XYZ file of C-alpha atoms in Angstrom:
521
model
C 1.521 -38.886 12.585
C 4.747 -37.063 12.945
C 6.476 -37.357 9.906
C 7.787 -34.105 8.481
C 5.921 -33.861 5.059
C 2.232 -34.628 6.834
C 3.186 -31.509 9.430
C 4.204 -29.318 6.657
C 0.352 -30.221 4.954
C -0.823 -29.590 8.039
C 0.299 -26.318 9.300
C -0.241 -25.584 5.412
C 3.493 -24.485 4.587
C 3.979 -27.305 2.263
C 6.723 -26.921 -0.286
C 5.200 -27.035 -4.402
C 7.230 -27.740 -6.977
C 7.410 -25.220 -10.294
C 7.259 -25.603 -13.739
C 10.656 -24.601 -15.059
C 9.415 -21.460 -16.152
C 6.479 -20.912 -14.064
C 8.195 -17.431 -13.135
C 7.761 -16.258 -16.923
C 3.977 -15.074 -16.783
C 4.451 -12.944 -13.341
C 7.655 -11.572 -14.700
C 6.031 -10.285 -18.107
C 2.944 -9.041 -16.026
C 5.540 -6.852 -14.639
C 6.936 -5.160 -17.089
C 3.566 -4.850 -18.483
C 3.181 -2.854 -15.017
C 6.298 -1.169 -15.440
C 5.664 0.078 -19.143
C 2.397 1.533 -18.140
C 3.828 3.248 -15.304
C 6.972 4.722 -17.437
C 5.570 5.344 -20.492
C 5.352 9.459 -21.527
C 6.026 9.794 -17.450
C 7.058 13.406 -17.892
C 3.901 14.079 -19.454
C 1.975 16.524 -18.809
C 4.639 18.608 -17.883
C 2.875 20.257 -14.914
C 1.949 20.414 -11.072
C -0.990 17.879 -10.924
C -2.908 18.305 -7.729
C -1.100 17.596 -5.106
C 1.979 17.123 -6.496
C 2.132 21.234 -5.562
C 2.831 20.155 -2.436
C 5.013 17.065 -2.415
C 7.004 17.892 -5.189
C 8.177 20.590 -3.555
C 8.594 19.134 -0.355
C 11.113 16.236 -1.984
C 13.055 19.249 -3.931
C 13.206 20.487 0.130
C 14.355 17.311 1.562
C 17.241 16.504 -1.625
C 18.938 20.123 -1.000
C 18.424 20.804 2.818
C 16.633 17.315 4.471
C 13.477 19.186 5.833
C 10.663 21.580 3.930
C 10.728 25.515 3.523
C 8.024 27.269 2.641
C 7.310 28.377 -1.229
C 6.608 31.439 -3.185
C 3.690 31.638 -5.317
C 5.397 31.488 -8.761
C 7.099 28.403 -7.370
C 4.759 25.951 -9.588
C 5.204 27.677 -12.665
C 9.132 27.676 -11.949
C 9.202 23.843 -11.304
C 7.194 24.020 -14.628
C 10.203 26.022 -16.729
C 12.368 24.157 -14.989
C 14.475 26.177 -12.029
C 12.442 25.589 -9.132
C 15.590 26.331 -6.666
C 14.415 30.351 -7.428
C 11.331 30.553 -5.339
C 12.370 28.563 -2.574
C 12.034 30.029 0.678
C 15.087 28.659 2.647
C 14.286 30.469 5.706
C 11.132 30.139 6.327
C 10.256 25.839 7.329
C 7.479 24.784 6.066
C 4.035 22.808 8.376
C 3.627 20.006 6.621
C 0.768 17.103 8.204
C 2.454 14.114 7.021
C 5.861 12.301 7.988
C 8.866 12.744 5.471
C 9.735 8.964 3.909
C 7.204 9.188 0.964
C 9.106 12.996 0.616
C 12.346 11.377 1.024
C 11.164 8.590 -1.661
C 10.037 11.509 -4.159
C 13.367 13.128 -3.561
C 15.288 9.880 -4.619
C 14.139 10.024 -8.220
C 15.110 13.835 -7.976
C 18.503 12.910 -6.935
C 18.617 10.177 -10.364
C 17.035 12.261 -13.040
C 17.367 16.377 -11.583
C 15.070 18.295 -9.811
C 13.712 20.380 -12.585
C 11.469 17.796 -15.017
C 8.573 15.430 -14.190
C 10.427 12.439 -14.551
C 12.817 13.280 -11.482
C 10.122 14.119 -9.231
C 7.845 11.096 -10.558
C 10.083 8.365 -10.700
C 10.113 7.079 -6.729
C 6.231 6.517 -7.133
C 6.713 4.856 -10.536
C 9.370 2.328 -9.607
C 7.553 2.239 -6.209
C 3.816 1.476 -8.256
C 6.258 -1.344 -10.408
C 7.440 -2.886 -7.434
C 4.419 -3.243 -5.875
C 3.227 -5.327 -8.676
C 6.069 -7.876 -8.171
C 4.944 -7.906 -4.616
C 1.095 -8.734 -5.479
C 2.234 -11.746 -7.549
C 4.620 -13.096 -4.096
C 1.787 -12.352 -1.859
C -0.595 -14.191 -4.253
C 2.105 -17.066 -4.472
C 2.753 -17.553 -1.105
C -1.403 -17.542 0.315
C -2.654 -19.708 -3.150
C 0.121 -21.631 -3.966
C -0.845 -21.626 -7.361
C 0.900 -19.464 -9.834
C -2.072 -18.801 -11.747
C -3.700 -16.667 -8.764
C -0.315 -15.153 -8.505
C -0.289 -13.502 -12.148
C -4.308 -13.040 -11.573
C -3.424 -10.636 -8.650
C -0.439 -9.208 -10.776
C -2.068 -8.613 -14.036
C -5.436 -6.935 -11.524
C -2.610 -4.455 -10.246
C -0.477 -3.963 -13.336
C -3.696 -2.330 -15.223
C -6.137 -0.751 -12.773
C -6.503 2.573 -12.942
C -5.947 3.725 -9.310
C -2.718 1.980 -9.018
C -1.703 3.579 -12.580
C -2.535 6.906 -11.762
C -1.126 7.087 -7.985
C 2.435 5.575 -9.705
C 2.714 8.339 -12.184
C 2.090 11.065 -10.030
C 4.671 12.462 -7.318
C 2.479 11.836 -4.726
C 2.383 9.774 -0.905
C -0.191 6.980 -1.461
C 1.713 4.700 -3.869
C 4.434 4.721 -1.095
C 2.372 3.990 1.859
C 0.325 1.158 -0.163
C 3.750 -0.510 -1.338
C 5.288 -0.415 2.192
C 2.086 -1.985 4.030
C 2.344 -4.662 1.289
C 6.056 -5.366 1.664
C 4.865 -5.593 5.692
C 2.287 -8.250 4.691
C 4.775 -10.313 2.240
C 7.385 -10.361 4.430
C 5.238 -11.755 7.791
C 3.986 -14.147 5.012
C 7.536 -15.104 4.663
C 7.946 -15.246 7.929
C 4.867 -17.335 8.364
C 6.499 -20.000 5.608
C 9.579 -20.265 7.484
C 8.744 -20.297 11.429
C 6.113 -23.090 10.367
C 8.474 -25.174 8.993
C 11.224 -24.942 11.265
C 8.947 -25.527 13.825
C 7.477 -28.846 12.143
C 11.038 -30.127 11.999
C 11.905 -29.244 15.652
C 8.488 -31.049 16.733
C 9.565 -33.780 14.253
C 13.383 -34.150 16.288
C 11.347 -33.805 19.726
C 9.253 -36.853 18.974
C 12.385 -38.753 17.548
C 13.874 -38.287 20.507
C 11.319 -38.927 22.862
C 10.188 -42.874 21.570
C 7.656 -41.645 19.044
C 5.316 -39.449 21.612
C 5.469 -35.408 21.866
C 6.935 -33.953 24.776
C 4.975 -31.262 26.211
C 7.108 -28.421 27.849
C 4.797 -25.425 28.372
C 6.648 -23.079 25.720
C 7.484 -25.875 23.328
C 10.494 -25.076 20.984
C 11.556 -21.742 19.496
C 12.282 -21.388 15.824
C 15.360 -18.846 16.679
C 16.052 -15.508 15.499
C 12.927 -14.482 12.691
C 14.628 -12.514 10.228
C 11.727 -11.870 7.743
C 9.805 -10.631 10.918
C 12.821 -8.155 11.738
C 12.356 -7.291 7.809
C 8.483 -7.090 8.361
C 8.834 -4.484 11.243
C 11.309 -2.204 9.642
C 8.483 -2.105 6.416
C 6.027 -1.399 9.393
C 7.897 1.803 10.571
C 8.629 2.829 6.381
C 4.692 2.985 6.068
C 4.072 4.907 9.286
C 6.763 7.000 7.755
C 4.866 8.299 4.812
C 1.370 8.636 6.671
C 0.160 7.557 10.130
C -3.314 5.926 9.563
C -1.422 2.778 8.301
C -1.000 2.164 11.798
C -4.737 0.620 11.576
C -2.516 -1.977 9.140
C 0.366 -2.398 11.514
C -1.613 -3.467 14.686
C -3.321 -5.905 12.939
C -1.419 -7.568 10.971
C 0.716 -7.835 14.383
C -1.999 -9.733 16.016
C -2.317 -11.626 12.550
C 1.106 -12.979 12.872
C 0.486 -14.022 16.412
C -2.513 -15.837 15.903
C -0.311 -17.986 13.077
C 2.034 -19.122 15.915
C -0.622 -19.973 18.403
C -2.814 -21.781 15.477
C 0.989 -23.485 14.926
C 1.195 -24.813 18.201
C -2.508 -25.600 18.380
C -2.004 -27.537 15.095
C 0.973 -29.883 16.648
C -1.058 -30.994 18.861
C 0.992 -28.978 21.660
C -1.308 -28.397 24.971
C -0.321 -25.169 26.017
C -0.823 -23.561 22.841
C -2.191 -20.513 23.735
C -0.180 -19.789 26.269
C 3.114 -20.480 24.793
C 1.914 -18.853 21.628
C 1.072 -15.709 22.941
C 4.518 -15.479 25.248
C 6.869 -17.228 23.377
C 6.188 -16.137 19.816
C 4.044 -13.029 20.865
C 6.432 -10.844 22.936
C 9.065 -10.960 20.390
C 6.726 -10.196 18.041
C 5.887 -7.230 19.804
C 9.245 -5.803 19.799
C 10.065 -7.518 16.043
C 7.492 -5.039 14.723
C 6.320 -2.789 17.022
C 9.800 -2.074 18.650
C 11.941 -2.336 15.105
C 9.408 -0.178 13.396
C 9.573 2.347 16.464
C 13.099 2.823 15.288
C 12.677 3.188 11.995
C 9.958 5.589 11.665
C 12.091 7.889 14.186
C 15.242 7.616 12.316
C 13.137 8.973 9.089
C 13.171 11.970 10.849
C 16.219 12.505 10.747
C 16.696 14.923 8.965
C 14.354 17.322 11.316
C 16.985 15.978 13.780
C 19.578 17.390 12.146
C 18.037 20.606 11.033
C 18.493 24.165 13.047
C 15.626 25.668 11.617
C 13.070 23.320 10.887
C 9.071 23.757 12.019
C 8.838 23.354 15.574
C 12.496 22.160 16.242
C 13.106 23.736 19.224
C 9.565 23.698 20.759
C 10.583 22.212 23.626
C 13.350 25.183 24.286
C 10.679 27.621 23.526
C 7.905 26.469 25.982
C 9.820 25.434 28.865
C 7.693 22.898 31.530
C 5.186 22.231 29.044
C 4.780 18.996 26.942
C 5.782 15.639 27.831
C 8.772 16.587 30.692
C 9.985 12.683 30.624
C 11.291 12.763 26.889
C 14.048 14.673 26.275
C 14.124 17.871 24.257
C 14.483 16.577 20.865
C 11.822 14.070 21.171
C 9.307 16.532 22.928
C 9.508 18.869 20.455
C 8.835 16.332 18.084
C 5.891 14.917 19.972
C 4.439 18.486 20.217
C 4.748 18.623 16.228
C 3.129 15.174 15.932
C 0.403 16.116 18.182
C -0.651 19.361 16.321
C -0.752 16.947 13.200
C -2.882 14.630 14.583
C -5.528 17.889 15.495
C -5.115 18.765 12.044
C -6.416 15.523 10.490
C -8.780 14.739 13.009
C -10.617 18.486 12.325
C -9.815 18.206 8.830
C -13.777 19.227 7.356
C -13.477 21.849 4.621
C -15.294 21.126 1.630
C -13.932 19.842 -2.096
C -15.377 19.430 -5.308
C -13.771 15.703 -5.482
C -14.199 14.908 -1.566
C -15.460 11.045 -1.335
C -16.926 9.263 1.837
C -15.253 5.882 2.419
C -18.920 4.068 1.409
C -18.481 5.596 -2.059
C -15.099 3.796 -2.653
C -15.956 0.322 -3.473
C -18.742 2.155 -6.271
C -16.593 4.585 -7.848
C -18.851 6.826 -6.307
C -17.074 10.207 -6.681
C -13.299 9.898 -8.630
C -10.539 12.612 -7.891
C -10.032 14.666 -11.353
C -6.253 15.228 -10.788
C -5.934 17.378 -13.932
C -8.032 18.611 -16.787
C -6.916 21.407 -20.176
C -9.029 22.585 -23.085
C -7.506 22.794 -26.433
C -8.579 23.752 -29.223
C -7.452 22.383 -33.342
C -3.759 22.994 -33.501
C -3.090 23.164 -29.461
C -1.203 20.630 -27.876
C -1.478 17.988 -30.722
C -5.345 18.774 -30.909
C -6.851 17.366 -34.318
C -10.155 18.448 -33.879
C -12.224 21.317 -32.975
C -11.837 20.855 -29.389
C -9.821 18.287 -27.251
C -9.106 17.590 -23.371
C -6.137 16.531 -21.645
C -7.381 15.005 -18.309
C -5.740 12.824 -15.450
C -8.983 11.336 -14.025
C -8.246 8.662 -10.768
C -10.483 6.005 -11.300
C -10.076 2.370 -11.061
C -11.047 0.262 -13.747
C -14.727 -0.041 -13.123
C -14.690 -3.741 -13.965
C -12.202 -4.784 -11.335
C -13.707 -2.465 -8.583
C -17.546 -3.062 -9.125
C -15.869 -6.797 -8.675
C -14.608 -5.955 -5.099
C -17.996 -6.786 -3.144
C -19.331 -10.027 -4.516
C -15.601 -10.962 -4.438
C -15.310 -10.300 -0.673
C -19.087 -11.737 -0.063
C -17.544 -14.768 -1.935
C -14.062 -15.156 0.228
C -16.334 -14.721 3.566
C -18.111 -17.958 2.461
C -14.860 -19.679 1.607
C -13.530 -18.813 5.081
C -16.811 -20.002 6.743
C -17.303 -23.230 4.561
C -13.719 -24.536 3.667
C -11.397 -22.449 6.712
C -9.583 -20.906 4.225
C -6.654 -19.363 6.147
C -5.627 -17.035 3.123
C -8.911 -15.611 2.255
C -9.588 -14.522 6.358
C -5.995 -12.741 7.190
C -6.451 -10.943 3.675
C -10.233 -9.874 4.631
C -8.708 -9.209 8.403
C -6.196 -6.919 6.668
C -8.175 -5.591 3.813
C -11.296 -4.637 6.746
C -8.295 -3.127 8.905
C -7.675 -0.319 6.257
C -11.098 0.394 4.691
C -13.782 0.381 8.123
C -12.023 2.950 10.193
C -12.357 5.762 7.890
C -16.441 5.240 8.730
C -15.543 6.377 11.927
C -15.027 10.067 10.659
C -18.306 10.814 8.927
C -17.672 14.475 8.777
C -13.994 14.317 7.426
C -12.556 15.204 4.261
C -11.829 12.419 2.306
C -11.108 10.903 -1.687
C -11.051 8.374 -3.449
C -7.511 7.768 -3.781
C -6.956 7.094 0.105
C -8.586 3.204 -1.135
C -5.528 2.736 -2.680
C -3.667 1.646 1.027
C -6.369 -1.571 0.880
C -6.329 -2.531 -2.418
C -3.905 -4.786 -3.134
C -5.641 -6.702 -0.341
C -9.123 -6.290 -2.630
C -6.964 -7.837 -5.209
C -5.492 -10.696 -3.605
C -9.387 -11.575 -2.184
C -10.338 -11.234 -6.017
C -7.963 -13.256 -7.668
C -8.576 -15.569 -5.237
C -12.308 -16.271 -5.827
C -11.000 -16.016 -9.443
C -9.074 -18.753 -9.313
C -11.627 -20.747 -7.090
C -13.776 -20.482 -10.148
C -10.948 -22.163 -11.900
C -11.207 -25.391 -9.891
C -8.166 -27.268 -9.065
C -7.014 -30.687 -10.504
C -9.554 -32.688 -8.292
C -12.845 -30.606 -10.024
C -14.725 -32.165 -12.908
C -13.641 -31.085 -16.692
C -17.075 -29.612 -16.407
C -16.148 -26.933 -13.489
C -12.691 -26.363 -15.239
C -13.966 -25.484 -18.853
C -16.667 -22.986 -17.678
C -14.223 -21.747 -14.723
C -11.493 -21.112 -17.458
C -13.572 -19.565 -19.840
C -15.409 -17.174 -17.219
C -12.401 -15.821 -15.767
C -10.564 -15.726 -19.220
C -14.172 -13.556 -20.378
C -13.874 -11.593 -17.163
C -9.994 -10.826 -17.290
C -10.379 -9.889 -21.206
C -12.995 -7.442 -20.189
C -10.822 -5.849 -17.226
C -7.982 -5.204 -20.337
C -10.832 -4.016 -22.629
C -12.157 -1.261 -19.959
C -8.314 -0.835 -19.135
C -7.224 0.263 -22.995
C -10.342 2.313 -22.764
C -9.697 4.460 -19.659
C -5.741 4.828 -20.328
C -6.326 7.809 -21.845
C -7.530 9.388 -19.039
C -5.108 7.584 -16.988
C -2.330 8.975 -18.392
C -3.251 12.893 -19.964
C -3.415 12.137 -23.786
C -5.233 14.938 -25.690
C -8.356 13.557 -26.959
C -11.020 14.633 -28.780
C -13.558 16.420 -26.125
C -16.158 13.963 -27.086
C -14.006 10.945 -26.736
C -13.093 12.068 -22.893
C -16.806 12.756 -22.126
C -18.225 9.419 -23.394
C -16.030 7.968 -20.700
C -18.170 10.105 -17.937
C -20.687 7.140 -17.481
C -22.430 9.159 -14.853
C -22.542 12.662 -13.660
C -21.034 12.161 -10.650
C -17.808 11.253 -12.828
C -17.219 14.713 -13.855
């Protein structure tokens, strides 16, 4: 009953064996990612949407660690290429959103100069890359099976909404990446607290004559590094925008409920209990505490700055604020708290705006960019062309989303699947708040912070269609050739839409047959 292997099946952290070069399909569903994300990168060499803003904020943070306000030539310098000229150095800049993802566009600045698209746009390329790699480990480490793995991969690697938001210098791409690296690391964590608890219950029973001792806490599993790592990715994605708090509080109660389902699962009797204080607590202060840290030291340069927006608040408005912080910190409460008003009153109107019901539909895309040509302009061959950046995901893989999460709800009911309910816990934890701001401004592209948890839930039911080693050659042959069918249609619609993925110049008629519906354009 106790013997190490049957504890490791049972908490489900047994250890599979690989085919030598089981890595090779992930790893070239990778740099498939990475070539769509790189390829013609400085192209179109302009300010798409809001780039105007955070393109300018990382040229801010690389020279003096904190944003100044702009003149209104300024995107047309960053354009010729000497943006430096109409910056405003005295004047800081309000800006609604904390500085990492800044910091992260900044980076790429620092590699490749501050004056061509491929500085400003490399952190959310290599970011959007990375993030790939980290869909085929999260896939890996809830399926077990390798095929699932490069199922989620290959999903990320060519949908459009992940393409788009990794060639553009904009927040999302860093937010989504950081939430996942959260998630893969307290699945690490998971792995290894599971196991070196199973042998610890395994040495307790030795020692004991065969029967389980029952202290009240039971034993510890030490000092839980990937959980330390999970909280410091925590604080990173609070550090490029706030609302994936939602993420971080659940996926903190997600990784307590593993250690209490642990316990419950070694037969110890005061599971709960010894769950929620022993493994909980430190949990608390793993991520919430560690995270705390981090998201205040990404502020540092604020810290350090004389002049930036609202840096000596606290100074200025003497006995007001919170009087228990000190000076620093209130003034930087006072800025966080006229943020927060801003985004909760945030209502005026857009052409591209997008309720969070419309997501899951490709209800209402974000056109990022769109330029008439006409024969002989910009590589135009015809009479007239368009060069458009259009944020849509592949319609295939999105329109795929509901019966997929329909389908992992019935898995989790019928078989218990542990996988498919902490990725619908964490995938409903990012999409069903924004319903609770009806009258709010909102796109599209803000689905992006769930997706990879959309994904995961797909390739999951994917590769339940597949049928594992146990199913009849029946299930496998029609489960192979279905998802094979369904996967060659996702790269069909993929090849299709790159063109508007990525700003070619197309014929006009080409780019409007891809407006299936009005509501597209």
């Amino acid at each position: 009953m106790y013997q190490f292997d049957a504890l490791l099946d049972r908490l489900h952290v047994a250890k599979a064996s690989l085919p030598r070069y089981a890595w090779l399909a992930p790893a070239l569903i990778v740099l498939l990612g990475g070539i769509l994300r790189f390829v013609n990168l400085a192209s179109p060499n302009a300010i798409v949407f809001d780039e105007t803003y955070y393109a300018k904020d990382g040229y801010s943070y690389l020279h003096y660690g904190v944003e100044f306000s702009w003149t209104k030539e300024a995107n047309a310098a960053f354009v010729a290429g000497h943006p430096g000229t109409e910056i405003l150095a005295d004047q800081p800049e309000y800006v609604v959103h904390p500085p990492l993802g800044k910091w992260m566009i900044a980076f790429g600045m620092m590699l490749f100069g501050d004056n061509n698209p491929l500085g400003w746009r490399f952190g959310a390329a290599l970011t959007g890359t990375l993030a790939v790699a980290l869909l085929a480990l999260a896939g890996w480490l809830l399926f077990r099976s390798v095929t699932v793995a490069s199922i989620a991969a290959l999903l990320g690697a060519v949908d459009g909404l992940m393409i788009v938001q990794s060639r553009l210098a904009l927040l999302d791409i860093f937010q989504m990446f950081w939430l996942l690296a959260t998630f893969v690391l307290l699945l690490l964590d998971r792995q290894r607290s599971r196991r070196i608890l199973a042998q610890r219950t395994v040495d307790l029973v030795q020692a004991n004559k065969g029967t389980l001792p029952q202290s009240f806490f039971g034993p510890g599993v030490g000092f839980r590094f990937w959980r330390f790592a999970a909280g410091i990715a925590a604080g990173c994605a609070v550090g490029v925008k706030w609302n994936s708090l939602f993420f971080i509080a659940v996926l903190g109660l997600l990784t307590v409920i593993w250690d209490v389902q642990a316990r419950r699962a070694l037969g110890y009797k005061s599971w709960l209990a010894a769950g929620a204080l022993r493994d909980g607590v430190p949990a608390f202060f793993a991520l919430i505490g560690t995270g705390l840290v981090v998201y205040i030291s990404t502020w540092a340069g604020w810290f350090q700055s004389s002049n930036a927006y609202f840096r000596h608040w606290a100074q200025e408005n003497p006995g007001k604020g919170l009087m228990w912080l000190p000076e620093d910190l209130r003034s930087l409460w006072e800025y966080h708290a006229s943020a927060f008003k801003f985004h909760s009153g945030l209502s005026s109107p857009h052409t591209y705006s997008s309720q969070a019901w419309q997501w899951l539909v490709l209800g209402r895309p974000t056109s990022y960019y769109y330029e008439s040509s006409k024969l002989g302009d910009a590589g135009c061959a015809v009479d007239s062309c368009s060069s458009a950046i259009l944020n849509i995901g592949n319609p295939a893989i999105w329109w795929a989303f509901i019966p997929a999460v329909v389908a992992a709800l019935a898995l989790l009911i019928i078989k218990r699947s542990w996988a498919f309910g902490a990725l619908l816990l964490v995938f409903a934890a990012g999409y069903f708040p924004w319903f609770m701001y009806p009258t709010r401004t909102m796109f599209y592209f803000y689905a992006l912070s769930f997706e990879p948890f959309a994904l995961l839930i797909l390739a999951g039911v994917l590769g339940t269609v597949l049928g594992t080693s146990v199913s009849s050659v029946k299930h496998r042959r029609v489960g192979v050739a279905a998802v094979a069918g369904y996967l060659a249609l996702v790269l069909l619609i993929s090849a299709y839409f790159w063109p508007l993925w990525s700003g070619e110049t197309i014929p006009y008629t080409y780019w409007y047959n891809h407006m299936w519906f009005k509501f597209w354009i």
